[in-house]
mmCIF file of C-alpha atoms in Angstrom:
data_model
loop_
_atom_site.group_PDB
_atom_site.id
_atom_site.type_symbol
_atom_site.label_atom_id
_atom_site.label_comp_id
_atom_site.label_asym_id
_atom_site.label_seq_id
_atom_site.Cartn_x
_atom_site.Cartn_y
_atom_site.Cartn_z
ATOM 1 C CA UNK A 1 -15.986 71.951 158.408
ATOM 2 C CA UNK A 2 -16.175 75.821 159.314
ATOM 3 C CA UNK A 3 -13.327 74.706 162.216
ATOM 4 C CA UNK A 4 -11.228 74.160 158.744
ATOM 5 C CA UNK A 5 -12.428 77.101 156.732
ATOM 6 C CA UNK A 6 -10.875 80.089 159.078
ATOM 7 C CA UNK A 7 -7.258 78.810 159.889
ATOM 8 C CA UNK A 8 -7.188 78.285 156.095
ATOM 9 C CA UNK A 9 -8.495 81.551 155.204
ATOM 10 C CA UNK A 10 -6.142 83.423 157.650
ATOM 11 C CA UNK A 11 -2.978 80.900 155.520
ATOM 12 C CA UNK A 12 -3.652 82.540 152.510
ATOM 13 C CA UNK A 13 -4.261 85.863 153.696
ATOM 14 C CA UNK A 14 -0.738 85.708 155.235
ATOM 15 C CA UNK A 15 0.765 84.001 152.085
ATOM 16 C CA UNK A 16 -1.331 86.800 149.071
ATOM 17 C CA UNK A 17 0.557 89.776 151.863
ATOM 18 C CA UNK A 18 3.990 87.869 152.025
ATOM 19 C CA UNK A 19 3.488 87.502 148.538
ATOM 20 C CA UNK A 20 3.082 91.081 147.595
ATOM 21 C CA UNK A 21 5.667 91.385 149.814
ATOM 22 C CA UNK A 22 7.909 89.908 147.468
ATOM 23 C CA UNK A 23 7.493 92.613 143.615
ATOM 24 C CA UNK A 24 9.156 94.483 142.828
ATOM 25 C CA UNK A 25 6.659 97.248 141.359
ATOM 26 C CA UNK A 26 9.693 99.481 140.637
ATOM 27 C CA UNK A 27 9.548 97.800 137.223
ATOM 28 C CA UNK A 28 6.564 97.857 136.342
ATOM 29 C CA UNK A 29 2.479 100.161 137.323
ATOM 30 C CA UNK A 30 0.938 96.648 136.697
ATOM 31 C CA UNK A 31 3.774 95.197 138.815
ATOM 32 C CA UNK A 32 2.552 98.125 141.786
ATOM 33 C CA UNK A 33 -1.714 97.611 141.023
ATOM 34 C CA UNK A 34 -0.568 94.151 141.884
ATOM 35 C CA UNK A 35 1.186 94.412 144.520
ATOM 36 C CA UNK A 36 -2.085 96.391 146.185
ATOM 37 C CA UNK A 37 -4.342 94.219 145.370
ATOM 38 C CA UNK A 38 -2.510 91.220 146.335
ATOM 39 C CA UNK A 39 -1.988 93.334 149.982
ATOM 40 C CA UNK A 40 -5.795 94.756 150.725
ATOM 41 C CA UNK A 41 -6.615 90.269 149.378
ATOM 42 C CA UNK A 42 -4.383 89.641 152.155
ATOM 43 C CA UNK A 43 -5.239 92.492 154.128
ATOM 44 C CA UNK A 44 -9.379 91.982 154.206
ATOM 45 C CA UNK A 45 -9.292 88.063 154.521
ATOM 46 C CA UNK A 46 -7.356 88.141 157.377
ATOM 47 C CA UNK A 47 -10.114 90.392 158.585
ATOM 48 C CA UNK A 48 -12.465 88.055 157.407
ATOM 49 C CA UNK A 49 -10.798 85.236 158.878
ATOM 50 C CA UNK A 50 -10.213 86.737 162.766
ATOM 51 C CA UNK A 51 -14.020 88.009 162.633
ATOM 52 C CA UNK A 52 -15.119 84.372 161.924
ATOM 53 C CA UNK A 53 -13.199 83.235 165.487
ATOM 54 C CA UNK A 54 -14.595 86.263 167.012
ATOM 55 C CA UNK A 55 -18.352 85.023 166.253
ATOM 56 C CA UNK A 56 -16.973 80.926 166.705
ATOM 57 C CA UNK A 57 -15.660 81.884 170.283
ATOM 58 C CA UNK A 58 -19.327 83.686 170.865
ATOM 59 C CA UNK A 59 -21.905 82.056 169.674
ATOM 60 C CA UNK A 60 -20.346 78.521 171.548
ATOM 61 C CA UNK A 61 -21.097 80.321 174.541
ATOM 62 C CA UNK A 62 -24.414 80.962 174.923
#
């Protein structure tokens, strides 16, 4: 089950980053805030996926 979670987390995070890049915040302050939140969550998700991947590799060696 955990083997599937890391790629899904990475894919969802990348999707959030792409969606945030498509938002045009010039028309509204709320769209700018939404863009920032989506980008932040996407980057956080990528970092979490990387950490899960790194920890998974360490536990298999030991």
